[in-house]
């Protein structure tokens, strides 16, 4: 056997990657993981309709205290339910109809017992009062918790970031992605002289008698728990508007006072063209009612719904780097583009289980190449997608472990984006592909989804059975290998893969000629391309992330 070329050529062991610290390998799981990730009747028995989160931040003592009102509809008859709050935070009391309810705690789960059965279909509510020193984020946004920082003038600069680890790291809620609250009020009290910026629209500012100021933010659209944020600092505001597909979209920017001029330049140069590109590819911005915000944060960035956390230091690229290695990534602000793409994939469409976090990250990473294409042409976008391979490790499957709150490999970013670009190449109809991307956001508008929801929608709309391809690239860590063998001057080929029925179409050509589609299977079959042999064979490894083996 002679190895002609086996892709990928370069592994990402030494390369800098935006995702390097995001995923931590884990093979064994605990009771705490099941309590967090599994949907028992104690969680599915009630549907969340509304939260009112009301929290005071004592910055000097890194201490928080407050309450959260749960309004719900009973999905079945029950007299006991579970909500979630990290064990280092104290439940002061749970109040129902003016009286305290009995509760028990197991690790980070809290179990509340009601005095009588809550009848299916009825609407009810209870309030949790709590306090404590929340987990300090060591390197947000990857590790989760609260960032207690100061700005360059020594003033407090505080923010929350909790994707993956869960929102219950700083506030009590039903902490599972399968369900989103329909709407909520976020009330954050901060020391006088500081401001809080959270999701949605600012409804009221109240000067309190104890030297604090409360900011009330109303969120009209469904929101997942980990997106709920508080960002506190010496922040100033400026605004703009964008004429989008659903009318005028308000643009609000909150930045440290001394960065105002830089923010006006950087945001003005990036936000409008980003929105135009993504509305073209994905459909209308999903949260017109809550607006679009960028909020300067003391960490790199996070896709907080309607209030994107921004910490890219007002420069292009990813902290000045081009993760694709092509040069195209230095022509725009990575954090603005990538995190905003999550408004469509991650916030509009949210995976029910963290194991399918690829639905968020693969599409958002792929969105980067679509943005490049919209600005600099299709070839530039394809070059960006191809360059993204440098960050792929092929270390473990992209799909994680279900029911234990565990995401898969960090390859969900680069490899997932490259794979989606392959799907586009196979469909070979850019308008159909654009229709699929927009259709996903329309069909699953403000919904939570499963692996099958997304994959079945794409294969149904494309009319191609992509199921084995998704399984190969997302559920197996290995690349499929396209093997060629020449016998008596006749070239044959087959796929070697981890998935039964893998028969992905691929483009090949006689060197210098035009590419043609062939559809290999698991058995060697003749390559029906005139004049082709093992010496003049070229496989489209620019658009296809595969291994190629020639005998």
Tab-separated table of C-alpha atoms in Angstrom, residues 189-394:
chain	number	residue	atom	x	y	z
A	189	UNK	CA	-28.616	45.830	42.356
A	190	UNK	CA	-25.094	47.262	42.332
A	191	UNK	CA	-23.158	49.819	44.404
A	192	UNK	CA	-24.081	53.394	43.547
A	193	UNK	CA	-21.972	54.838	40.741
A	194	UNK	CA	-21.841	51.552	38.801
A	195	UNK	CA	-24.222	50.233	36.162
A	196	UNK	CA	-25.541	46.766	35.396
A	197	UNK	CA	-26.303	45.581	31.879
A	198	UNK	CA	-28.333	42.428	31.419
A	199	UNK	CA	-30.438	40.836	28.676
A	200	UNK	CA	-33.448	42.467	27.069
A	201	UNK	CA	-34.465	46.085	27.508
A	202	UNK	CA	-33.856	48.404	30.426
A	203	UNK	CA	-37.207	49.134	32.033
A	204	UNK	CA	-36.325	51.017	35.205
A	205	UNK	CA	-33.449	52.342	37.304
A	206	UNK	CA	-34.123	52.760	41.026
A	207	UNK	CA	-31.863	54.447	43.587
A	208	UNK	CA	-32.148	52.354	46.750
A	209	UNK	CA	-31.754	53.654	50.290
A	210	UNK	CA	-28.828	51.367	51.128
A	211	UNK	CA	-26.375	52.912	48.664
A	212	UNK	CA	-27.239	50.563	45.834
A	213	UNK	CA	-28.892	51.122	42.448
A	214	UNK	CA	-31.245	48.522	40.941
A	215	UNK	CA	-31.470	47.977	37.185
A	216	UNK	CA	-34.574	46.170	35.894
A	217	UNK	CA	-34.202	44.448	32.514
A	218	UNK	CA	-37.202	42.857	30.762
A	219	UNK	CA	-36.712	39.893	28.425
A	220	UNK	CA	-39.732	39.260	26.195
A	221	UNK	CA	-38.394	36.300	24.219
A	222	UNK	CA	-37.679	32.765	25.468
A	223	UNK	CA	-34.142	32.557	26.837
A	224	UNK	CA	-31.920	29.677	27.934
A	225	UNK	CA	-30.582	29.842	31.472
A	226	UNK	CA	-26.866	30.114	30.723
A	227	UNK	CA	-27.484	33.201	28.585
A	228	UNK	CA	-28.837	35.210	31.518
A	229	UNK	CA	-26.128	37.696	32.433
A	230	UNK	CA	-25.090	40.494	34.733
A	231	UNK	CA	-22.255	42.790	33.663
A	232	UNK	CA	-21.362	45.491	36.164
A	233	UNK	CA	-18.964	48.403	35.777
A	234	UNK	CA	-18.402	52.038	34.913
A	235	UNK	CA	-20.264	51.528	31.653
A	236	UNK	CA	-21.539	54.153	29.246
A	237	UNK	CA	-24.105	53.750	26.493
A	238	UNK	CA	-24.404	54.705	22.863
A	239	UNK	CA	-26.847	53.441	20.301
A	240	UNK	CA	-27.673	52.967	16.656
A	241	UNK	CA	-30.263	51.172	14.535
A	242	UNK	CA	-30.283	48.632	11.716
A	243	UNK	CA	-32.936	48.382	9.004
A	244	UNK	CA	-33.411	44.637	8.890
A	245	UNK	CA	-35.811	42.072	7.492
A	246	UNK	CA	-38.330	42.650	10.290
A	247	UNK	CA	-37.975	46.424	10.391
A	248	UNK	CA	-35.831	48.658	12.580
A	249	UNK	CA	-33.614	46.765	15.011
A	250	UNK	CA	-32.243	48.774	17.920
A	251	UNK	CA	-28.500	48.485	18.509
A	252	UNK	CA	-27.305	49.315	22.009
A	253	UNK	CA	-23.697	49.352	23.112
A	254	UNK	CA	-22.401	49.466	26.683
A	255	UNK	CA	-18.658	49.949	27.126
A	256	UNK	CA	-16.167	51.203	29.685
A	257	UNK	CA	-16.220	54.989	29.629
A	258	UNK	CA	-12.632	55.398	28.442
A	259	UNK	CA	-13.181	52.985	25.504
A	260	UNK	CA	-16.089	54.921	23.996
A	261	UNK	CA	-14.284	56.227	20.924
A	262	UNK	CA	-12.665	52.878	20.113
A	263	UNK	CA	-16.003	51.119	20.541
A	264	UNK	CA	-17.777	53.507	18.181
A	265	UNK	CA	-15.202	52.798	15.477
A	266	UNK	CA	-15.006	49.025	15.937
A	267	UNK	CA	-18.705	48.348	16.430
A	268	UNK	CA	-19.634	50.676	13.594
A	269	UNK	CA	-17.262	48.849	11.239
A	270	UNK	CA	-18.504	45.355	12.092
A	271	UNK	CA	-22.056	45.101	13.411
A	272	UNK	CA	-24.049	46.347	10.427
A	273	UNK	CA	-22.297	44.143	7.884
A	274	UNK	CA	-22.521	41.162	10.249
A	275	UNK	CA	-26.287	41.573	10.619
A	276	UNK	CA	-26.750	42.005	6.876
A	277	UNK	CA	-24.769	38.835	6.188
A	278	UNK	CA	-26.488	36.678	8.806
A	279	UNK	CA	-29.994	37.861	7.998
A	280	UNK	CA	-29.257	36.928	4.381
A	281	UNK	CA	-28.051	33.445	5.275
A	282	UNK	CA	-30.141	32.599	8.346
A	283	UNK	CA	-33.229	34.796	8.252
A	284	UNK	CA	-34.317	37.693	10.455
A	285	UNK	CA	-32.487	38.398	13.684
A	286	UNK	CA	-34.488	36.283	16.164
A	287	UNK	CA	-34.914	38.833	18.975
A	288	UNK	CA	-36.152	42.120	17.532
A	289	UNK	CA	-38.411	42.593	20.584
A	290	UNK	CA	-35.396	42.530	22.930
A	291	UNK	CA	-32.972	44.329	20.619
A	292	UNK	CA	-29.292	43.674	19.931
A	293	UNK	CA	-26.583	44.708	22.395
A	294	UNK	CA	-22.831	44.453	22.701
A	295	UNK	CA	-21.561	44.736	26.270
A	296	UNK	CA	-17.897	45.145	27.114
A	297	UNK	CA	-16.886	42.379	29.527
A	298	UNK	CA	-13.825	41.458	31.634
A	299	UNK	CA	-13.437	38.235	29.662
A	300	UNK	CA	-13.141	37.346	25.976
A	301	UNK	CA	-16.807	36.984	25.046
A	302	UNK	CA	-20.035	35.044	25.340
A	303	UNK	CA	-23.255	34.745	23.338
A	304	UNK	CA	-25.571	36.147	26.001
A	305	UNK	CA	-28.893	36.520	24.194
A	306	UNK	CA	-29.612	40.113	23.113
A	307	UNK	CA	-26.567	41.239	25.141
A	308	UNK	CA	-23.401	39.766	23.616
A	309	UNK	CA	-20.432	39.929	25.980
A	310	UNK	CA	-17.447	41.480	24.199
A	311	UNK	CA	-13.800	41.423	25.279
A	312	UNK	CA	-11.771	41.376	22.062
A	313	UNK	CA	-10.012	44.668	22.844
A	314	UNK	CA	-11.485	46.500	19.844
A	315	UNK	CA	-9.303	44.770	17.291
A	316	UNK	CA	-9.831	42.436	14.361
A	317	UNK	CA	-9.225	38.706	14.419
A	318	UNK	CA	-9.290	36.652	17.602
A	319	UNK	CA	-7.235	38.785	19.984
A	320	UNK	CA	-5.296	39.861	16.903
A	321	UNK	CA	-4.881	36.338	15.505
A	322	UNK	CA	-6.334	34.758	12.386
A	323	UNK	CA	-7.447	31.287	13.440
A	324	UNK	CA	-7.780	30.181	9.812
A	325	UNK	CA	-4.221	31.141	8.880
A	326	UNK	CA	-5.491	32.561	5.586
A	327	UNK	CA	-5.432	36.289	6.277
A	328	UNK	CA	-9.191	36.589	5.883
A	329	UNK	CA	-9.720	36.347	9.634
A	330	UNK	CA	-7.883	39.629	10.245
A	331	UNK	CA	-10.392	41.684	8.267
A	332	UNK	CA	-13.174	41.548	10.871
A	333	UNK	CA	-13.778	41.227	14.590
A	334	UNK	CA	-13.984	37.533	15.481
A	335	UNK	CA	-15.920	37.939	18.725
A	336	UNK	CA	-18.602	40.161	17.198
A	337	UNK	CA	-19.148	37.764	14.294
A	338	UNK	CA	-18.858	34.404	16.080
A	339	UNK	CA	-20.795	35.280	19.222
A	340	UNK	CA	-23.505	37.065	17.249
A	341	UNK	CA	-23.929	33.987	15.036
A	342	UNK	CA	-25.109	32.247	18.212
A	343	UNK	CA	-28.178	34.466	18.253
A	344	UNK	CA	-29.403	32.168	15.459
A	345	UNK	CA	-27.653	28.919	16.433
A	346	UNK	CA	-27.556	28.521	20.206
A	347	UNK	CA	-30.096	31.131	21.279
A	348	UNK	CA	-32.854	30.917	18.657
A	349	UNK	CA	-32.207	27.196	18.159
A	350	UNK	CA	-30.979	25.601	21.396
A	351	UNK	CA	-29.976	21.974	21.869
A	352	UNK	CA	-32.081	20.099	24.421
A	353	UNK	CA	-29.030	18.334	25.833
A	354	UNK	CA	-25.528	19.744	26.215
A	355	UNK	CA	-24.259	16.655	24.358
A	356	UNK	CA	-25.567	18.339	21.194
A	357	UNK	CA	-23.706	21.577	21.777
A	358	UNK	CA	-22.417	21.088	18.219
A	359	UNK	CA	-25.738	22.524	17.057
A	360	UNK	CA	-24.555	25.805	18.567
A	361	UNK	CA	-20.852	25.724	17.821
A	362	UNK	CA	-20.571	23.956	14.459
A	363	UNK	CA	-23.071	26.307	12.846
A	364	UNK	CA	-21.589	29.398	14.515
A	365	UNK	CA	-18.100	28.455	13.366
A	366	UNK	CA	-19.407	27.759	9.867
A	367	UNK	CA	-21.136	31.146	9.950
A	368	UNK	CA	-17.692	32.750	10.015
A	369	UNK	CA	-16.881	31.434	6.539
A	370	UNK	CA	-20.302	32.552	5.291
A	371	UNK	CA	-19.575	36.026	6.640
A	372	UNK	CA	-16.202	36.034	4.856
A	373	UNK	CA	-17.974	34.957	1.671
A	374	UNK	CA	-20.520	37.760	1.969
A	375	UNK	CA	-17.710	40.317	2.282
A	376	UNK	CA	-14.988	39.008	0.008
A	377	UNK	CA	-16.531	36.412	-2.306
A	378	UNK	CA	-17.180	32.683	-2.276
A	379	UNK	CA	-13.583	31.637	-2.863
A	380	UNK	CA	-12.478	33.624	0.175
A	381	UNK	CA	-15.130	31.920	2.284
A	382	UNK	CA	-14.017	28.512	1.085
A	383	UNK	CA	-10.405	29.346	1.829
A	384	UNK	CA	-11.385	30.376	5.353
A	385	UNK	CA	-13.277	27.123	5.878
A	386	UNK	CA	-10.343	25.101	4.570
A	387	UNK	CA	-7.886	26.989	6.768
A	388	UNK	CA	-9.980	26.138	9.829
A	389	UNK	CA	-8.747	22.536	9.634
A	390	UNK	CA	-5.529	23.540	11.389
A	391	UNK	CA	-7.412	23.558	14.689
A	392	UNK	CA	-8.891	20.049	14.397
A	393	UNK	CA	-7.685	17.324	16.755
A	394	UNK	CA	-9.855	14.281	15.855
